[in-house]
mmCIF file of C-alpha atoms in Angstrom:
data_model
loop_
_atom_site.group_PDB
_atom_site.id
_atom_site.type_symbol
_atom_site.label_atom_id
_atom_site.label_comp_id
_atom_site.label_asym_id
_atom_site.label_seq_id
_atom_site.Cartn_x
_atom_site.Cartn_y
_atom_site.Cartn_z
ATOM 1 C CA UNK A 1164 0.000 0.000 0.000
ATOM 2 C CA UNK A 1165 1.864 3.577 -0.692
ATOM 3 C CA UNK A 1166 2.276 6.625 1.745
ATOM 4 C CA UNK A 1167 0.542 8.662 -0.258
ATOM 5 C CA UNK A 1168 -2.630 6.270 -0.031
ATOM 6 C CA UNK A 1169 -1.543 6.309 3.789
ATOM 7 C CA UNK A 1170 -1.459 9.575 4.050
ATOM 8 C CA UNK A 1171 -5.135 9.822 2.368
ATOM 9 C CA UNK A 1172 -6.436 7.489 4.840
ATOM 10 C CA UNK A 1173 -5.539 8.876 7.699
ATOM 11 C CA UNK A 1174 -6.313 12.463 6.840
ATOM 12 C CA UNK A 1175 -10.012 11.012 5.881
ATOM 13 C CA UNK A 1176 -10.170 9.501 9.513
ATOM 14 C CA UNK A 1177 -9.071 12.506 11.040
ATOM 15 C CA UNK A 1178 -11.539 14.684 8.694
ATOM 16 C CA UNK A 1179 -14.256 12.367 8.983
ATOM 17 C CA UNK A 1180 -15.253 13.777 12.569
ATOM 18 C CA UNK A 1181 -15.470 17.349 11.868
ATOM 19 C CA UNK A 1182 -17.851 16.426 9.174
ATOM 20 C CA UNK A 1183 -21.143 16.817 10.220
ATOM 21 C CA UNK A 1184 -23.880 14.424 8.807
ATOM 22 C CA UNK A 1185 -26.998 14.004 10.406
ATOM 23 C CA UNK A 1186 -28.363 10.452 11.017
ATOM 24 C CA UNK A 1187 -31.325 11.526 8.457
ATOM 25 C CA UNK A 1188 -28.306 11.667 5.906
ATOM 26 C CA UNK A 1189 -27.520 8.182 6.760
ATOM 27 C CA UNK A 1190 -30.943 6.569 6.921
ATOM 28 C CA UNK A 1191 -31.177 4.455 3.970
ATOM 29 C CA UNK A 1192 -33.366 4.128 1.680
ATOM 30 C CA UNK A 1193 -33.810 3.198 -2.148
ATOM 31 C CA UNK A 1194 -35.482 6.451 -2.966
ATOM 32 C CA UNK A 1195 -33.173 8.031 -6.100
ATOM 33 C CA UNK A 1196 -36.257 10.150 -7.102
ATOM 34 C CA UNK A 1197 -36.503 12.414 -4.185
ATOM 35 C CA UNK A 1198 -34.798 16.210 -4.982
ATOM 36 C CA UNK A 1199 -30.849 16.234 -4.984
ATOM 37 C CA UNK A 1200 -29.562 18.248 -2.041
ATOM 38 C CA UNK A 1201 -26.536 20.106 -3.229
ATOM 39 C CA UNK A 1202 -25.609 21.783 -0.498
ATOM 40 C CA UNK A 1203 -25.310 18.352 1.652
ATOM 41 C CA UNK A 1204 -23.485 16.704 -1.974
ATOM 42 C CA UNK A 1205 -20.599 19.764 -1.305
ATOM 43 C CA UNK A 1206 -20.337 18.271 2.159
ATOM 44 C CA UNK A 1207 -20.321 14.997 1.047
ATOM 45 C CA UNK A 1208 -17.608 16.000 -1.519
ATOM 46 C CA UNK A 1209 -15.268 17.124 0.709
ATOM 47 C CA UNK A 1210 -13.882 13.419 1.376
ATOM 48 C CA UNK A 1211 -13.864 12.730 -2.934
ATOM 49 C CA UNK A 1212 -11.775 15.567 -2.887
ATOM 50 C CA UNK A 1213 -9.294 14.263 -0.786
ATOM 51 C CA UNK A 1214 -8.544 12.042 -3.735
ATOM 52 C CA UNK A 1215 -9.896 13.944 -6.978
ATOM 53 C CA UNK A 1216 -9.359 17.213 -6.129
ATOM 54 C CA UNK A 1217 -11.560 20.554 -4.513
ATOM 55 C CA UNK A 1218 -13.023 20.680 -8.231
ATOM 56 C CA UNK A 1219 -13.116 16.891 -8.611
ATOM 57 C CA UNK A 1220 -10.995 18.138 -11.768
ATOM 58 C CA UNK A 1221 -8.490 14.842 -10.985
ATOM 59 C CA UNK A 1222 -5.139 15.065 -11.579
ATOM 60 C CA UNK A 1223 -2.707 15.052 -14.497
ATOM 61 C CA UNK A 1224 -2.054 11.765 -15.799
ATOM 62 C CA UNK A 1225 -5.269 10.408 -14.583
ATOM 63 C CA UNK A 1226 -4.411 8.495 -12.106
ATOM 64 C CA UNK A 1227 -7.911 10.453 -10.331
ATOM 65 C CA UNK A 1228 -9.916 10.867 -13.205
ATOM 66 C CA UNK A 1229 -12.071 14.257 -13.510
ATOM 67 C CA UNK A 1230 -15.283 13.972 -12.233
ATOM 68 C CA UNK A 1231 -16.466 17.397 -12.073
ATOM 69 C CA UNK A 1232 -19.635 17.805 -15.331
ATOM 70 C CA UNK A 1233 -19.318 14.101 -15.123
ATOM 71 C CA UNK A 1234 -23.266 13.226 -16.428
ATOM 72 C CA UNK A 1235 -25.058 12.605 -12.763
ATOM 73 C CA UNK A 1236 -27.042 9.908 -14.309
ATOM 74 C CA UNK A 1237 -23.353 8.055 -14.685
ATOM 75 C CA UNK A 1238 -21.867 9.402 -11.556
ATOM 76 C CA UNK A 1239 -24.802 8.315 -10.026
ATOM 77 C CA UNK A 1240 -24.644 4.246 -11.924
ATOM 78 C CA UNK A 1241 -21.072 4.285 -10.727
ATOM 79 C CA UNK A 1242 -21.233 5.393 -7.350
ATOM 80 C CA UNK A 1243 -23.772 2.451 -6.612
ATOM 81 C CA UNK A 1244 -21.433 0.233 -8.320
ATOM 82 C CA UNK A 1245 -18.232 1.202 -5.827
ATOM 83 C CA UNK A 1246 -21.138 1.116 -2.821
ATOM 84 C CA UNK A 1247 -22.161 -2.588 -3.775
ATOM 85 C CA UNK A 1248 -19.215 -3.824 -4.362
ATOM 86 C CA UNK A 1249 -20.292 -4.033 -8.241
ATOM 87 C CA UNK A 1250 -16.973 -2.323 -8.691
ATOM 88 C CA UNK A 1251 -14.053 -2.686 -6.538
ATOM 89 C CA UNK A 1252 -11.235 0.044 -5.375
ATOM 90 C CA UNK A 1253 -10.246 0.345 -2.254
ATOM 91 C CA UNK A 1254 -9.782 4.526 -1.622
ATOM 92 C CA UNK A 1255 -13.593 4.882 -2.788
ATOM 93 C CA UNK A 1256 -14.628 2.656 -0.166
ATOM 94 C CA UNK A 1257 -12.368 3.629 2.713
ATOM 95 C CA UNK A 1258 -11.265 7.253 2.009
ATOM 96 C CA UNK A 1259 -14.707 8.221 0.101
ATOM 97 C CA UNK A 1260 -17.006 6.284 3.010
ATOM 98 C CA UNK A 1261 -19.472 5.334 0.274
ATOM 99 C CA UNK A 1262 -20.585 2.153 2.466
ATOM 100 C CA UNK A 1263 -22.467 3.964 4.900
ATOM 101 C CA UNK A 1264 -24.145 6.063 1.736
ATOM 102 C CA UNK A 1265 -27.768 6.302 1.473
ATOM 103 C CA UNK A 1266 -29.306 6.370 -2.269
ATOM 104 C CA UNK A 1267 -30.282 9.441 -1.973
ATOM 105 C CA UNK A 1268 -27.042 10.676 -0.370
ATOM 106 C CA UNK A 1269 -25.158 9.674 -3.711
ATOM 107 C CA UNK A 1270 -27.903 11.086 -5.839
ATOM 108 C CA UNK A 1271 -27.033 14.568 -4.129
ATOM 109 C CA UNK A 1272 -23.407 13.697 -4.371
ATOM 110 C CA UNK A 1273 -23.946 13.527 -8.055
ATOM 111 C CA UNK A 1274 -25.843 16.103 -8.488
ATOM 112 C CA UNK A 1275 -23.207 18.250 -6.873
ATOM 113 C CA UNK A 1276 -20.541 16.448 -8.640
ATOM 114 C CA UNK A 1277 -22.080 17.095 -12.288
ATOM 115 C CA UNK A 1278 -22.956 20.596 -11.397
ATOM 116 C CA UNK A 1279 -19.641 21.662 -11.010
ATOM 117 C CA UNK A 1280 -17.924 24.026 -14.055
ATOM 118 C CA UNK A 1281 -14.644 23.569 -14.555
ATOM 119 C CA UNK A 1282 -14.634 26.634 -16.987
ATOM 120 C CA UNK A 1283 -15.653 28.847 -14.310
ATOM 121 C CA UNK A 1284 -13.743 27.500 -11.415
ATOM 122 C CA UNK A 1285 -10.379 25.078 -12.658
ATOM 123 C CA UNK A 1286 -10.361 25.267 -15.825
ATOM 124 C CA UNK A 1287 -8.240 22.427 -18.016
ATOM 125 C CA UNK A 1288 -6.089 22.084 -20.943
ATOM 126 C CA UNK A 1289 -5.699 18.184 -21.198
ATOM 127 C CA UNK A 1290 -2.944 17.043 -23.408
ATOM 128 C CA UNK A 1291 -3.181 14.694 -26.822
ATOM 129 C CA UNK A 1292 -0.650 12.547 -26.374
ATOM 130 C CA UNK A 1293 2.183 12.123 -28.458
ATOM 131 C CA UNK A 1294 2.412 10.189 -31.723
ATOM 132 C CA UNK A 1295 -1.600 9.824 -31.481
ATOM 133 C CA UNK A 1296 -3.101 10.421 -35.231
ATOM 134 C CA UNK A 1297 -6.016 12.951 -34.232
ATOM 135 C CA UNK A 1298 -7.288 12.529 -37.933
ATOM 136 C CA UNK A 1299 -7.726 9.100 -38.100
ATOM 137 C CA UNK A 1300 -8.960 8.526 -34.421
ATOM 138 C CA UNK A 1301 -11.879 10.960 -35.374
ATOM 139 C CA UNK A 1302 -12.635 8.400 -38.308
ATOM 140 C CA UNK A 1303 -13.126 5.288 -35.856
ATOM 141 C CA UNK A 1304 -14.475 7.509 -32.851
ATOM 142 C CA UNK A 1305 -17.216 8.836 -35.308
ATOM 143 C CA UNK A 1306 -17.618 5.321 -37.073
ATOM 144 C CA UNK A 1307 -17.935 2.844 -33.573
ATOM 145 C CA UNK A 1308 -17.955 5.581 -30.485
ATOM 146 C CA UNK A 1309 -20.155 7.588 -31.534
ATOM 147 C CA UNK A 1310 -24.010 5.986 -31.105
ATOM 148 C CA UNK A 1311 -22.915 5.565 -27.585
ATOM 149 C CA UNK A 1312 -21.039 8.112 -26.665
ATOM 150 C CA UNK A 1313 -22.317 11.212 -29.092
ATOM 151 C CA UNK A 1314 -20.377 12.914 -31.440
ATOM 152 C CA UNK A 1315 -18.779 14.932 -29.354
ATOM 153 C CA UNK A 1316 -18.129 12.700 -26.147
ATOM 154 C CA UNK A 1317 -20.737 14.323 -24.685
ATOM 155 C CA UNK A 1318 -22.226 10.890 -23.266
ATOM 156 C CA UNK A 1319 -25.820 9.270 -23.355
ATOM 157 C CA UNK A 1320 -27.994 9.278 -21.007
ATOM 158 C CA UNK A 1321 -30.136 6.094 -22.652
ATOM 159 C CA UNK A 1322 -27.139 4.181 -22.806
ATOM 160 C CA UNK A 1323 -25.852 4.817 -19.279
ATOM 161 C CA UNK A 1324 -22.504 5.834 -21.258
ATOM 162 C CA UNK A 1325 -20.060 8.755 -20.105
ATOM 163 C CA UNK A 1326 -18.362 12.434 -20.746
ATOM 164 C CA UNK A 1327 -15.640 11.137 -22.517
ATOM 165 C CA UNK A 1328 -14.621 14.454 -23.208
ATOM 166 C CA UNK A 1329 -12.241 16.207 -20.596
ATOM 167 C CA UNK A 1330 -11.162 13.263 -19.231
ATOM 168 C CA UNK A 1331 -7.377 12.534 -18.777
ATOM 169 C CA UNK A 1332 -5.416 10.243 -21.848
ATOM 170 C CA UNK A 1333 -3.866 8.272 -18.786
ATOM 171 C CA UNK A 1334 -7.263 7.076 -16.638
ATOM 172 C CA UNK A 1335 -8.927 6.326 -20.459
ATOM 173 C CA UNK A 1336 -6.112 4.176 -21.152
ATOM 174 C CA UNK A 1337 -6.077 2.348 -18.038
ATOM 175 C CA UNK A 1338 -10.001 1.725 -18.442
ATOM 176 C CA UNK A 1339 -10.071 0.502 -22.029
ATOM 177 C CA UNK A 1340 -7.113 -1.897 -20.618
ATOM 178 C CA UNK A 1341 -9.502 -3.081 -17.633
ATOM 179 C CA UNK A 1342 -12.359 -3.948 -20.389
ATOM 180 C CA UNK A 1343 -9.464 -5.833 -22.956
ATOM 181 C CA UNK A 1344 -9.101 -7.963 -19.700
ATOM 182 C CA UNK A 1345 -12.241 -8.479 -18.150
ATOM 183 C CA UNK A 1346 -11.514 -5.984 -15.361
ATOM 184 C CA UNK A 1347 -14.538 -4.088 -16.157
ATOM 185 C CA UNK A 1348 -17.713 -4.245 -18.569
ATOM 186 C CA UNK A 1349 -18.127 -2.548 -20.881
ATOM 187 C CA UNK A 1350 -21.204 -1.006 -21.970
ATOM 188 C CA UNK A 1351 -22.941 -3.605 -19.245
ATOM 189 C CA UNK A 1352 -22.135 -6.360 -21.428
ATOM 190 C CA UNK A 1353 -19.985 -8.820 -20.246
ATOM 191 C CA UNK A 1354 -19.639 -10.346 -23.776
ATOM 192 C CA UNK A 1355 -18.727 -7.546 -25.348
ATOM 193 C CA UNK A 1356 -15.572 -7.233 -27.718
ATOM 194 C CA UNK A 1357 -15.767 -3.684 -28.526
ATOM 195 C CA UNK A 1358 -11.804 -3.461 -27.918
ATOM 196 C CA UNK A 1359 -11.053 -6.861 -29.543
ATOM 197 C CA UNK A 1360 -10.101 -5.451 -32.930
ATOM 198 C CA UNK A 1361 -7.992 -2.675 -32.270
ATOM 199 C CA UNK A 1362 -4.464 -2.162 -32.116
ATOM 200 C CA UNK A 1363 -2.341 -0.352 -29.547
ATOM 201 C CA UNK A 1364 -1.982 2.270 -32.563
ATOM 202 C CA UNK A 1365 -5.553 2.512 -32.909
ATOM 203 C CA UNK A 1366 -6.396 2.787 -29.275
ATOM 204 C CA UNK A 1367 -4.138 5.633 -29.237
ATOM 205 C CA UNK A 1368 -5.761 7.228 -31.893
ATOM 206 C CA UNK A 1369 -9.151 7.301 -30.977
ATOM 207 C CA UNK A 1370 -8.082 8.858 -27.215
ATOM 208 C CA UNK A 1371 -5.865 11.202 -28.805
ATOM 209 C CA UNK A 1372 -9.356 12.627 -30.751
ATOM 210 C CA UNK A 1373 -11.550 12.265 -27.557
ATOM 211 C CA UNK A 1374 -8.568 14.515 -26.058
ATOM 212 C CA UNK A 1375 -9.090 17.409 -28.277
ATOM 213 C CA UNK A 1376 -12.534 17.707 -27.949
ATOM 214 C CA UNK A 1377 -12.889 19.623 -24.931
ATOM 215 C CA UNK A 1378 -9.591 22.251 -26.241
ATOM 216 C CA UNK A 1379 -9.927 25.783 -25.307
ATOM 217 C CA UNK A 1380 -8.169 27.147 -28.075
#
């Protein structure tokens, strides 16, 4: 385990008591359609942050992904997935204290989460990375990304897909590694082989496009 994980840790211990959550906050329930609290999603935010960031704007490299205008329908999906154990990793668990999360606790956390404008508050300038072929990762983004996650990696909400754009080369690269190996599902399919036929070159490509979609200049 590193120090820096450590480190986390123990400052979420120490953090955890001067965070005030009423029992209410804790009561569960599977009630996702009551209103999103977004003052009491800051709060809850506080211990993501410790990880991702005050913006949940991640960190360079991607080794904490951006969250922040994350769709809430998707930060929502995956939050209940890290809860139940659907998806496994042990800071979100410990340092984020999802276990003891309500439903409607992570649908304010979320909300919060999604609401947040990086343009306004952190903004970002996330790198291509080198020797990617922008042109031709357009062609296969817009020819087998694209019905799921929108032309412009903007996500779909009917397909429970993500913001693709924004997000750091590093965490994307790691993911589409995960679903190559059976780490993760993709697109809630265990069977499929979306990743099967392409190459590292190709891969490389089509993240190197989904980088310059969110560009500034």
């Amino acid at each position: 385990m590193s120090s820096s994980f450590l480190r986390a840790l123990a400052f979420s211990l120490a953090f955890s008591g001067a965070l005030t959550v009423t029992p209410s906050v804790l009561a569960s329930t599977s009630d996702t359609e009551a209103e999103p609290d977004l003052d009491l999603g800051q709060r809850l935010h506080r211990q993501c942050a410790l990880c991702h960031g005050q913006y949940s704007q991640g960190i360079l490299g991607g080794k904490y992904p951006r969250l922040a205008g994350l769709p809430d329908y998707y930060l929502m999906k995956s939050l209940i997935d890290y809860r139940d154990g659907n998806r496994e990793h042990a800071a979100m668990i410990v340092v984020g204290g999802l276990r003891g999360l309500s439903d409607n606790d992570l649908n304010s956390l979320a909300a919060y989460i999604a609401s947040i404008d990086l343009d306004a508050v952190h903004p970002l300038d996330v790198p291509t990375p080198e020797g990617a072929d922008v042109e031709n990762g357009e062609d296969i983004y817009q020819s087998d990304c694209r019905t799921c996650h929108g032309r412009a990696a903007e996500g779909n909400k009917r397909k429970e897909s993500p913001k693709l754009a924004g997000q750091y080369d590093g965490y994307l690269f790691r993911q589409i590694e995960k679903f190559k190996t059976g780490k993760r599902v993709h697109a809630n399919d265990p069977e499929d082989e979306t990743f099967v036929d392409y190459n590292d070159q190709d891969i490389l490509d089509i993240i190197g496009f989904v980088t310059t979609l969110d560009d500034k200049n």
